XYZ file of C-alpha atoms in Angstrom:
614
model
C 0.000 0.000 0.000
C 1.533 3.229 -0.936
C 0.090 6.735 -0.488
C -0.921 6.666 -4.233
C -4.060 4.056 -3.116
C -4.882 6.599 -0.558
C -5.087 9.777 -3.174
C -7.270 8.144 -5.566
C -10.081 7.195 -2.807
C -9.737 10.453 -1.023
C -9.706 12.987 -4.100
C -13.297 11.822 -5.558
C -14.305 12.966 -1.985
C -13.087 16.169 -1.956
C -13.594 17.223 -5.519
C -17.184 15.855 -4.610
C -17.360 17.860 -1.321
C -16.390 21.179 -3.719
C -18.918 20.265 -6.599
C -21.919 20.503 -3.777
C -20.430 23.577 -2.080
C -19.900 25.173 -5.150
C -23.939 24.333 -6.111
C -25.613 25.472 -2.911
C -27.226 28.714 -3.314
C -25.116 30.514 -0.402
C -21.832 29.496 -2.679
C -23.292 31.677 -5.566
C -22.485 35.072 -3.375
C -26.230 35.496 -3.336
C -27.068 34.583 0.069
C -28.076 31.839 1.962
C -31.456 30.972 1.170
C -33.585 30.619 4.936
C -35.521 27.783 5.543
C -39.120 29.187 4.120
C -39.718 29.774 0.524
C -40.669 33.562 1.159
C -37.654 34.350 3.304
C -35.863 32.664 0.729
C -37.153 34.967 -1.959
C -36.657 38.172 0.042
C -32.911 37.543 0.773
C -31.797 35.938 -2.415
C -32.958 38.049 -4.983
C -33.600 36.970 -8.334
C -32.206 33.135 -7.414
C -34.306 33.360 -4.244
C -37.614 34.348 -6.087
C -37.153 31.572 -8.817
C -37.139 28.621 -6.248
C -39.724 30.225 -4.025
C -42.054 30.572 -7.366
C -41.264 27.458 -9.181
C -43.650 25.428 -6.849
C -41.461 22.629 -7.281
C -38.558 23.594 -4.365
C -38.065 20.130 -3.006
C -37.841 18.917 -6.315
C -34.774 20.899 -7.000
C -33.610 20.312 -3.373
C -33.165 16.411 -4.002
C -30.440 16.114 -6.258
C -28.235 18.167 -3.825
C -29.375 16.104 -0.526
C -28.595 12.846 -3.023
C -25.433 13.699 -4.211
C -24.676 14.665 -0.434
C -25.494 11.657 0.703
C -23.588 9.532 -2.291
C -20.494 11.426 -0.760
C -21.872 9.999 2.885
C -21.809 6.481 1.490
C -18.441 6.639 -0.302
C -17.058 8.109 2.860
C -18.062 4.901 4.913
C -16.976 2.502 2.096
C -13.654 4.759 1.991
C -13.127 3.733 5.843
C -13.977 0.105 5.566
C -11.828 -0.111 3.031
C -9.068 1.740 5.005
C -9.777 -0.746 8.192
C -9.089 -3.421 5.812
C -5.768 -2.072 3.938
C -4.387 -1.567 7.661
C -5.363 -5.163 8.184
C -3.352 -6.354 5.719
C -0.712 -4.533 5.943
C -0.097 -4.791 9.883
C 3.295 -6.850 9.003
C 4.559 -6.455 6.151
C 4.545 -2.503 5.473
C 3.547 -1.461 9.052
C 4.677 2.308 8.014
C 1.902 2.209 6.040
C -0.887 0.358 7.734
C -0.233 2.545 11.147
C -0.544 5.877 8.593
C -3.963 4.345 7.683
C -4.847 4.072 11.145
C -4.190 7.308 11.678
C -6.399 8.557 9.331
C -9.022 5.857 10.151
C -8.795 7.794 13.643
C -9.276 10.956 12.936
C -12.083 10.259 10.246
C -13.842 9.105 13.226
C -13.137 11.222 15.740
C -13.848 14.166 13.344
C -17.525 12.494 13.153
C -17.218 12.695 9.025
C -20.334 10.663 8.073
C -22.212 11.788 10.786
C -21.886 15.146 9.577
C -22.235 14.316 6.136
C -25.716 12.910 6.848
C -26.755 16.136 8.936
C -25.336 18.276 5.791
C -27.959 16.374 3.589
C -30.508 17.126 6.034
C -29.815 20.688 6.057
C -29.596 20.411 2.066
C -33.218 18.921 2.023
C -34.861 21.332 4.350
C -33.139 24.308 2.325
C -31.189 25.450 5.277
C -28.310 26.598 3.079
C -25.746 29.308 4.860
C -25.708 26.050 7.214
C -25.286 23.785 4.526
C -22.373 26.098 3.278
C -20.711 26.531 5.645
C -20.601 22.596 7.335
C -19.447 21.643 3.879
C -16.431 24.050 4.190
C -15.886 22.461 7.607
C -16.137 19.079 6.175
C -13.639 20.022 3.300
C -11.089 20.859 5.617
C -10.766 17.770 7.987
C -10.668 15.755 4.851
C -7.750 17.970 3.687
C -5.840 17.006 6.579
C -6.644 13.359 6.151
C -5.713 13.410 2.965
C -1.985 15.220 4.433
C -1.889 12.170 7.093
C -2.112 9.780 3.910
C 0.165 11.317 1.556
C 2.987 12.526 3.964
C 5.095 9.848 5.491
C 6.632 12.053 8.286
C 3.515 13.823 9.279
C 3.370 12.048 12.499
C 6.643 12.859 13.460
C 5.812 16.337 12.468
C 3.112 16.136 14.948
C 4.739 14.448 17.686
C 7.457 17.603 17.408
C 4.519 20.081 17.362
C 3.370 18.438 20.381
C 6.542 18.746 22.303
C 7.237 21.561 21.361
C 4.138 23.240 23.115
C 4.200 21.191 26.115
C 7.326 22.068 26.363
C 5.965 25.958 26.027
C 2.992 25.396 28.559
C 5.998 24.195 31.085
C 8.067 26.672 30.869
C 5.190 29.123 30.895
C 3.554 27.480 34.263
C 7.431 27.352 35.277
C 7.508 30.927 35.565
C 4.217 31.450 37.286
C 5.192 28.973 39.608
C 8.462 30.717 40.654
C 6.633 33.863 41.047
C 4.484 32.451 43.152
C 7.113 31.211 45.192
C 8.753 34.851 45.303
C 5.210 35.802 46.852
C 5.812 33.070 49.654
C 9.081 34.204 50.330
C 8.466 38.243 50.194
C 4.949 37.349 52.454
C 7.898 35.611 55.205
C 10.327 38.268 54.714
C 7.154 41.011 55.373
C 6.308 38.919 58.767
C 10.314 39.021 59.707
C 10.105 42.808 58.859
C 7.223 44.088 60.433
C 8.845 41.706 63.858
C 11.791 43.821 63.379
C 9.599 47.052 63.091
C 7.947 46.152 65.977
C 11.679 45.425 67.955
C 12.782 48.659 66.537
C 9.766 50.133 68.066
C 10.084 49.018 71.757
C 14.067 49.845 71.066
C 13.038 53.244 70.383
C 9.990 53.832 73.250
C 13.437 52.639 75.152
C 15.424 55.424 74.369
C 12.878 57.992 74.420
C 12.323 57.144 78.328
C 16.611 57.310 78.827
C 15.761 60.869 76.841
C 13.166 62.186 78.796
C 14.878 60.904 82.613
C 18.340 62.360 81.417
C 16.562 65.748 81.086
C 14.674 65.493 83.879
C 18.211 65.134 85.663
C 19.861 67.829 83.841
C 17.185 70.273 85.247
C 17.311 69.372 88.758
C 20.100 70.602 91.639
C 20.379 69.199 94.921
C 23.381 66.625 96.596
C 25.800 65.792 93.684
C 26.345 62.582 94.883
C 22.669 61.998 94.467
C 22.542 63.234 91.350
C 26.242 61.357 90.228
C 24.372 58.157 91.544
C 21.048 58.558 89.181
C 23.359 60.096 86.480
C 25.115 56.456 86.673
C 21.632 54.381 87.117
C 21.101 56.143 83.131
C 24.387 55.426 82.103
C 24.086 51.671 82.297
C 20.724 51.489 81.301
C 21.957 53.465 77.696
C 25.059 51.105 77.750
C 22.656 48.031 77.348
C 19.868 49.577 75.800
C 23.526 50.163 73.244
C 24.023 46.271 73.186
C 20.651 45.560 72.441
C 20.300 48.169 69.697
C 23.757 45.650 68.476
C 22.118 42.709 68.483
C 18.815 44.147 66.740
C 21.247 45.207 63.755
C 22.763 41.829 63.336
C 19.071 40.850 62.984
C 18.618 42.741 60.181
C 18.746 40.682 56.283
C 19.037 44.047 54.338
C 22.188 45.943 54.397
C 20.644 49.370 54.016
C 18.740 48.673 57.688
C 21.578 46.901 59.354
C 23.772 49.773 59.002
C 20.898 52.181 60.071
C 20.559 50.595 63.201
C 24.037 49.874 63.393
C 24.480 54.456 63.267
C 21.427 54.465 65.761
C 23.380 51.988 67.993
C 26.948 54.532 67.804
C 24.677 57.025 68.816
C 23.361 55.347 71.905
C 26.815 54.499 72.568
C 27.777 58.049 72.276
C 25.700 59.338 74.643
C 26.401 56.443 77.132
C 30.021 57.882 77.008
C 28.817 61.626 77.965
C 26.437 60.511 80.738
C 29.820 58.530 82.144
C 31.176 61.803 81.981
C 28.780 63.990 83.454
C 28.562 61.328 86.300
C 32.122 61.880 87.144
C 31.594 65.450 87.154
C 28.983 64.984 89.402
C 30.838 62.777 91.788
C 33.674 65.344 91.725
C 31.848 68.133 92.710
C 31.928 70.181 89.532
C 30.013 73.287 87.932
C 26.523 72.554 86.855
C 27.453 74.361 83.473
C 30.469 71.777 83.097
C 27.617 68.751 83.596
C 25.447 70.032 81.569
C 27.834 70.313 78.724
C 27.838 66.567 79.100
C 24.599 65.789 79.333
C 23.063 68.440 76.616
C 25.125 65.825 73.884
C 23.623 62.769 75.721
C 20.610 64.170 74.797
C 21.008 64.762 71.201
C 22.464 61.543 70.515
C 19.701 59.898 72.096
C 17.593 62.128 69.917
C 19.137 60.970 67.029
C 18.895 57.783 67.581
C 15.346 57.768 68.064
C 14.819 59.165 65.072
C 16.803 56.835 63.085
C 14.793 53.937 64.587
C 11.896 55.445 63.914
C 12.615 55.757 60.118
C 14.045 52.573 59.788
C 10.421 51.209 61.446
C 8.832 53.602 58.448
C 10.932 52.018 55.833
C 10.470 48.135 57.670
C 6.408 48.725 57.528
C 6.151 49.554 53.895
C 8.012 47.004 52.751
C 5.604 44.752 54.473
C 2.838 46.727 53.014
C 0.068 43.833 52.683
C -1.878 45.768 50.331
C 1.517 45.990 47.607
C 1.873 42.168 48.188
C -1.773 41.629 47.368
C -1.352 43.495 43.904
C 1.721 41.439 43.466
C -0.315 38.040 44.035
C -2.700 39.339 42.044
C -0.902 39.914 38.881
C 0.252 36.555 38.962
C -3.289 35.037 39.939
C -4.941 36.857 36.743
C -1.759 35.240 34.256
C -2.115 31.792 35.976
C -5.613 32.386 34.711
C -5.375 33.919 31.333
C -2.655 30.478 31.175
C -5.527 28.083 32.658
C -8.094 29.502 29.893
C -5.536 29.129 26.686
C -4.765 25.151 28.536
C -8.915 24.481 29.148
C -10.878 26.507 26.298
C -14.319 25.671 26.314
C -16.259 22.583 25.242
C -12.343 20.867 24.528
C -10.446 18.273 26.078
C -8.336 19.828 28.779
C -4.502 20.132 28.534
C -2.346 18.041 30.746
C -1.506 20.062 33.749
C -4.697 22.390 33.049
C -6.864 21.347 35.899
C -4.310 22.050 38.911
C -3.322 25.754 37.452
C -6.958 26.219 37.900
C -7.162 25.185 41.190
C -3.672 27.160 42.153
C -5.227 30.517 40.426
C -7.979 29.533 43.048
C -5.376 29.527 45.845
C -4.001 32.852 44.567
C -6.984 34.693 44.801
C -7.638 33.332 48.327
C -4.367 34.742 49.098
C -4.652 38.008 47.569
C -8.277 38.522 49.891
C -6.454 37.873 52.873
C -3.534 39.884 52.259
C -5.945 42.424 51.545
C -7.644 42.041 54.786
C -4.479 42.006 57.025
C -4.358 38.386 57.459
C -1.306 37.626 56.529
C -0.749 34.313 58.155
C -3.539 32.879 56.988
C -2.401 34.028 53.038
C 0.368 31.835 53.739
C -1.238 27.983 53.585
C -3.406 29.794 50.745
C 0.358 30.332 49.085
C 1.563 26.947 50.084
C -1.628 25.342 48.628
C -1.107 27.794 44.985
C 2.826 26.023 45.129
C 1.388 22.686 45.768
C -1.493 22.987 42.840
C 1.577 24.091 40.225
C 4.034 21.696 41.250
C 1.303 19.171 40.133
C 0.535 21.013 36.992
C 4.359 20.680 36.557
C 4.460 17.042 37.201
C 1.564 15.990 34.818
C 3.086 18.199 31.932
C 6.292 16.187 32.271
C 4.482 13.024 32.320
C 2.596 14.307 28.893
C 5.927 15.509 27.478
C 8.074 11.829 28.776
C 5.203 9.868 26.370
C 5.652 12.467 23.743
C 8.937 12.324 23.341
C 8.888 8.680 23.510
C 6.270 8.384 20.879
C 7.976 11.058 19.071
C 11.569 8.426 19.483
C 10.217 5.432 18.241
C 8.246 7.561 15.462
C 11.721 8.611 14.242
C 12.876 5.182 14.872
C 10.903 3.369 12.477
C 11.138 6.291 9.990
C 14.997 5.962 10.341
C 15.163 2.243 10.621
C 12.230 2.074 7.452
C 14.604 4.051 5.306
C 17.583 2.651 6.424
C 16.348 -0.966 5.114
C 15.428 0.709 1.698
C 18.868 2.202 1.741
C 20.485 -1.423 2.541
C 18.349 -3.153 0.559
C 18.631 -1.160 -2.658
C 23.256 -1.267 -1.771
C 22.956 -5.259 -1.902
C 20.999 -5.045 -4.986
C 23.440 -2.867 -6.559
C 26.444 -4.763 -5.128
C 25.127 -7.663 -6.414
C 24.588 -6.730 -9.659
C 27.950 -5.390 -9.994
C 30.096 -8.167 -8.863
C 27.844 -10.302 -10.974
C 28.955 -8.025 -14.190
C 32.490 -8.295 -12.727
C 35.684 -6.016 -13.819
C 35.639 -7.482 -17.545
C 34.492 -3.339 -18.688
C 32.533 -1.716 -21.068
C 33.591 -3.352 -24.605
C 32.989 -6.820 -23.106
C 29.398 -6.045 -21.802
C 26.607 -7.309 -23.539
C 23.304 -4.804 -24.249
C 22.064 -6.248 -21.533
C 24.473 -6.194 -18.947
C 24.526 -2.343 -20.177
C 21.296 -2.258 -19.096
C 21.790 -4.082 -15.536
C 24.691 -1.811 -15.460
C 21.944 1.410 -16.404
C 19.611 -0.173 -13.687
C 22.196 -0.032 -10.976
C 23.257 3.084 -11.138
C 19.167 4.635 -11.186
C 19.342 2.182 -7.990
C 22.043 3.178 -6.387
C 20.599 7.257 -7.097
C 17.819 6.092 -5.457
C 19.368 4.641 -2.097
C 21.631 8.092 -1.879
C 17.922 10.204 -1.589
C 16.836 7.822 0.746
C 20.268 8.348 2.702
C 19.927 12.094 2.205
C 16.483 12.176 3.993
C 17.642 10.367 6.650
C 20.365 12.440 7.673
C 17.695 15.190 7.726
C 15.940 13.453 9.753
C 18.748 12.812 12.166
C 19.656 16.122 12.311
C 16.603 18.069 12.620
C 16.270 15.241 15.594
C 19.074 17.044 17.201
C 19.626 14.561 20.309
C 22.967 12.397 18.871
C 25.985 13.998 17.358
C 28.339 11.416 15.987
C 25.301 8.962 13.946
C 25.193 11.925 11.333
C 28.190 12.468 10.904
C 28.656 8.717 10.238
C 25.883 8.836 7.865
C 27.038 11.436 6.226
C 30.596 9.407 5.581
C 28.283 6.940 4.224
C 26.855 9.748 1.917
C 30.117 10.557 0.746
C 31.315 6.861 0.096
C 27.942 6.582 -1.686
C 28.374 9.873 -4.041
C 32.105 8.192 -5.181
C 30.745 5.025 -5.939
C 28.255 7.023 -8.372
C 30.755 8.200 -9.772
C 32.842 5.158 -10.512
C 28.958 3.290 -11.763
C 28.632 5.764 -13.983
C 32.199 5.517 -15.454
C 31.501 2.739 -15.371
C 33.658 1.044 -12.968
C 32.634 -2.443 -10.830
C 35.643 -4.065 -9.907
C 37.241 -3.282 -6.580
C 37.009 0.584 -5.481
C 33.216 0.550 -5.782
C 33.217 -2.823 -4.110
C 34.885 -1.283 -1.054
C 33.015 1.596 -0.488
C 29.615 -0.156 -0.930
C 31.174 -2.724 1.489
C 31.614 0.296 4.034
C 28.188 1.450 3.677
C 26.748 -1.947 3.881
C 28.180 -2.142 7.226
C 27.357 0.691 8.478
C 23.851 0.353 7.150
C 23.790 -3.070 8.921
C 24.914 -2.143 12.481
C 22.885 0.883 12.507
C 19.736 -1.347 11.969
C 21.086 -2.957 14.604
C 21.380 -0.265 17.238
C 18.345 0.462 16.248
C 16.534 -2.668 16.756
C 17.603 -2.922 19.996
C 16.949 0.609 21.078
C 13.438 -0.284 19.585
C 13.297 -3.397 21.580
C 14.375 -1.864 24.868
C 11.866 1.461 24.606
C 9.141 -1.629 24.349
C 10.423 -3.866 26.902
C 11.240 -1.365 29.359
C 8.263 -0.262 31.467
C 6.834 3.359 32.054
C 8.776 5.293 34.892
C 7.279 6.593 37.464
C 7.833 10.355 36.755
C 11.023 10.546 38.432
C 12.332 14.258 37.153
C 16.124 15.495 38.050
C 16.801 18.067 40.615
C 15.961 20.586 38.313
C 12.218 19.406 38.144
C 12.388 18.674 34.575
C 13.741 15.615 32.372
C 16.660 15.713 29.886
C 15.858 14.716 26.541
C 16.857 11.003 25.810
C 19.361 10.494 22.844
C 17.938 9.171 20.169
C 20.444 5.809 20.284
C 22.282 5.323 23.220
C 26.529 6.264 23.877
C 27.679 2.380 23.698
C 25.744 2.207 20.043
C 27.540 5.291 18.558
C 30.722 3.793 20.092
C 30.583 0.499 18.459
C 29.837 2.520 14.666
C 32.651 4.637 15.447
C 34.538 1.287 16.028
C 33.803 0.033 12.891
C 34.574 2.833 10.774
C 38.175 3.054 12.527
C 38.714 -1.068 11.459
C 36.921 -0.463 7.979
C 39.353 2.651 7.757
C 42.037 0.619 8.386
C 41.499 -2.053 6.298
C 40.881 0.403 3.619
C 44.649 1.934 3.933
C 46.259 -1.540 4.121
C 44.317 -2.528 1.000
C 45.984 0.824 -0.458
C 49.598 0.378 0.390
C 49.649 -2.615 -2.461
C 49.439 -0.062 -5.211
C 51.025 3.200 -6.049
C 48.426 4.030 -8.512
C 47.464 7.793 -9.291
C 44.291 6.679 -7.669
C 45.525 5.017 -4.900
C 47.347 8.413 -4.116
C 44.256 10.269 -4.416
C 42.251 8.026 -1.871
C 44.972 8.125 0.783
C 44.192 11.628 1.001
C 40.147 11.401 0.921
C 41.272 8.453 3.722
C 43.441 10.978 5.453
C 40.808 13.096 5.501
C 38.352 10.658 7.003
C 40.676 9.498 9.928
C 41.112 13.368 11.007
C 37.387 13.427 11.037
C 36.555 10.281 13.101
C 39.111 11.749 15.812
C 37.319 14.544 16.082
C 33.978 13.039 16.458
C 36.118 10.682 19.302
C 37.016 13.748 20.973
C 33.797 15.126 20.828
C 32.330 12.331 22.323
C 34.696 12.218 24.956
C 33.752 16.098 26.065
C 29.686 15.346 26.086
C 30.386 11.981 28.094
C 32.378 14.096 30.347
């Protein structure tokens, strides 16, 4: 079954579809007719008023409603027949057969008879914008079964469309999840800073009592050693309050406040250092006007550093403003939302991870309220639960994307491997028909042998396209390094044995390099069989993710596979340049240096490998 059998069902279809479109009245650019015969004549004009006036409308309706439901009919014999093509073809071209089931599925799942029966309904009751416009609809999904038949790598395509936006939606629900947890952290650090408000606060209802008892003392006389004694009591009490104001700075996480409170603390030290002074002035009997002098300074250090606590406390509370943090939580709610409504549109399936982003835009607008309202302990388990809902959405998109991209492997496995055996295939055939002409040349050939001769070389021209596309395949894959470049060797082995066909030449240069391919054509199917094999004997994981919350991309063939092709194009190298050194021909000269070539590049893809295994 080739994608030919597939055109010639589907095109009748379409061209079918566009024959009834293009009939129906609405098609004509006149209008589509309503369902009355008046209405009909109103709104359609001169078309309109024939068909309401003929007397005979459902006369004229019937062939359309017929022909639509012909097309019905030759839509359900198109799937049986597709159901039975995949049957057949389950083993021996199962490319093919799972491309029909594809487009078995999505006939069916796109409801095409169904709809095809309600279009000639519509077509018989004269409901014709309707008509119109279901046919368009029906056109289309047709169009794209008709793409899943004729394209060979439109599954892969699919699978990498797929990835690619789950891979979008993470990295999207990624962000919104570490803005959330910003939220959680700034809502802790605005508890910690409105505690340290409320320390600087009692710090600085501290000092303003040592302020207002040091000028009580500086305004009252009596015994000096009285006075020197209360003078003292202050002085210690500012030397601690001092050690406390130390601690508090150590306490604080922003550099800007620590070394406020750190200049409020030399102040308090300050003026514990004049009231020592004014103290020993007292006890020694001195001027008032010589205390004072001490004790005035106290004061305005003290001062000072009241006011610097005081700011700092200003500067502490708005930080923790819960009303700013509830804008902020906000913001993110209404994009977790906008996200939630792109990943769950209406009346659709739901995307993988869709249903817990709803739930944590829930939690976010819980915890917005109760920011709003002051509360900001209980916004925290509202936060928590918002972290908790994303981390699921996070978990169930890298589930989705872990079966993608193994669907999307073993899709590019079987394309690979599927081409591959073309590629070997078609190399044997060729190989064979050379050594079977053997080196006797052109004047010795019969017409016919010029003609198996012709036949390989169209052969051969085929297996290097088939080559071509899969290195394109390989590298738009992107996941292993060294198999194209291997491939690629092939490639170029395969363009110089052209060359030498078409000369023509079959004795033993073209035999070697279709040797090299050969092998390399054959373990490659190899490593690919049992990279097949594993994927299907290995079970599903359980989700594990790395620390980074996210899984690596598997290579397409594992590090021990590339290593044993590398292997053997080192030993067929070498066997190549041994085979050389017997002859000194011009030839021989000119593929020691292609060979030269060749080595230099297979120790640099060594190399390479060595740096990504490292």
């Amino acid at each position: 079954m080739s994608g030919c059998v597939s055109l010639a069902q589907i095109l009748p279809l379409l061209l079918a579809l566009g024959a009834v479109a293009s009939i129906a009245p609405g098609a004509s650019g006149q209008g589509a007719p309503p369902a009355t015969a008046d209405a009909a004549a109103a709104s359609a004009g001169p078309a309109g008023d024939a068909i309401a006036a003929s007397g005979d409308r459902p006369a004229r309706l019937a062939p359309l409603a017929e022909r639509q439901t012909a097309i019905r009919e030759r839509v359900e014999r198109f799937e049986a027949r597709m159901q039975q093509l995949a049957a057949l073809l389950a083993e021996s071209e199962p490319q093919q057969a799972e491309r029909l089931r594809d487009a078995l599925e999505r006939t069916r799942s796109q409801r095409v008879t169904t709809r095809l029966e309600q279009l000639a309904a519509a077509l018989r009751e004269a409901r014709f914008s309707e008509a119109e416009r279901d046919q368009a609809a029906v056109i289309r999904d047709l169009e794209s079964i008709l793409e899943v038949l004729a394209n060979p790598a439109n599954r892969m395509e699919e699978r990498r469309r797929e990835r690619e936006r789950l891979e979008a939606r993470r990295r999207a629900v990624r962000q919104i999840f570490d803005e959330q947890n910003e939220h959680r952290l700034s809502a802790q650090l605005g508890r910690e800073a409105l505690q340290q408000a409320e320390q600087l606060a009692a710090l600085a209802e501290r000092l303003s009592e040592l302020v207002a008892r040091q000028e009580e003392l500086r305004r009252q006389v009596g015994d000096p050693r009285e006075l020197a004694a209360r003078q003292a009591d202050l002085q210690q009490r500012t030397a601690e309050a001092a050690a406390a104001m130390a601690a508090a700075a150590q306490a604080q996480e922003d550099d800007g406040a620590r070394s406020a409170v750190a200049s409020a603390e030399q102040d308090v030290r300050a003026a514990a250092e004049a009231m020592q002074r004014a103290a020993e002035k007292y006890q020694a009997g001195r001027p008032v006007a010589e205390v004072q002098a001490e004790q005035r300074p106290a004061e305005a250090d003290l001062h000072r550093a009241v006011r610097r606590l005081e700011e700092q406390q200003r500067r502490l509370r708005e930080s923790a403003d819960p009303r700013r943090a509830a804008e902020s939580q906000r913001g993110t709610q209404r994009r977790a939302q906008d996200l939630h409504r792109e990943m769950a549109p209406p009346e659709e399936r739901p995307e993988p991870g869709a249903a817990p982003l709803g739930r944590a835009g829930e939690s976010m607008q819980r915890a917005a309220d109760r920011m709003g309202e002051g509360r900001e302990q209980d916004a925290e388990g509202a936060q928590q639960e918002a972290l908790s809902e994303l981390q699921q959405s996070l978990d169930e998109l890298e589930e989705a994307l872990r079966q993608v991209r193994q669907e999307e492997q073993e899709e590019t496995l079987s394309a690979i491997e599927s081409r591959l055996r073309g590629v070997l295939a078609r190399e044997e055939s060729v190989q064979e028909a050379l050594k079977a002409l053997g080196p006797a040349g052109a004047r010795q050939w019969t017409r016919a042998e010029e003609l198996r001769l012709a036949d390989a070389g169209v052969t051969h021209g085929k297996a290097v396209g088939e080559a071509e596309a899969v290195l394109r395949i390989l590298t738009e894959e992107g996941t292993t390094v060294i198999i194209p470049e291997l491939i690629d060797d092939a490639l170029a082995d395969m363009r110089e044995a052209a060359v030498l066909i078409a000369k023509p030449e079959t004795g033993a240069p073209v035999q070697a390099l279709l040797d090299d391919v050969i092998a390399l054509l054959k373990e490659m199917l190899g490593a690919i069989e049992r990279k097949r094999d594993e994927n299907q004997a290995q079970p599903p994981d359980d989700g594990q993710q790395q620390a980074s919350g996210e899984q690596a991309a598997q290579p397409l063939l594992p590090r021990s596979a590339e290593l044993r092709m590398l292997r053997l194009s080192q030993v067929r190298l070498r066997d190549r340049t041994t085979a050389l050194t017997e002859t000194e021909t011009p030839a021989a000269v000119a593929e020691f240096g292609r060979l030269s070539e060749r080595q230099r590049a297979l120790a640099e893809l060594t190399r390479r490998m060595h740096e990504r295994a490292e």
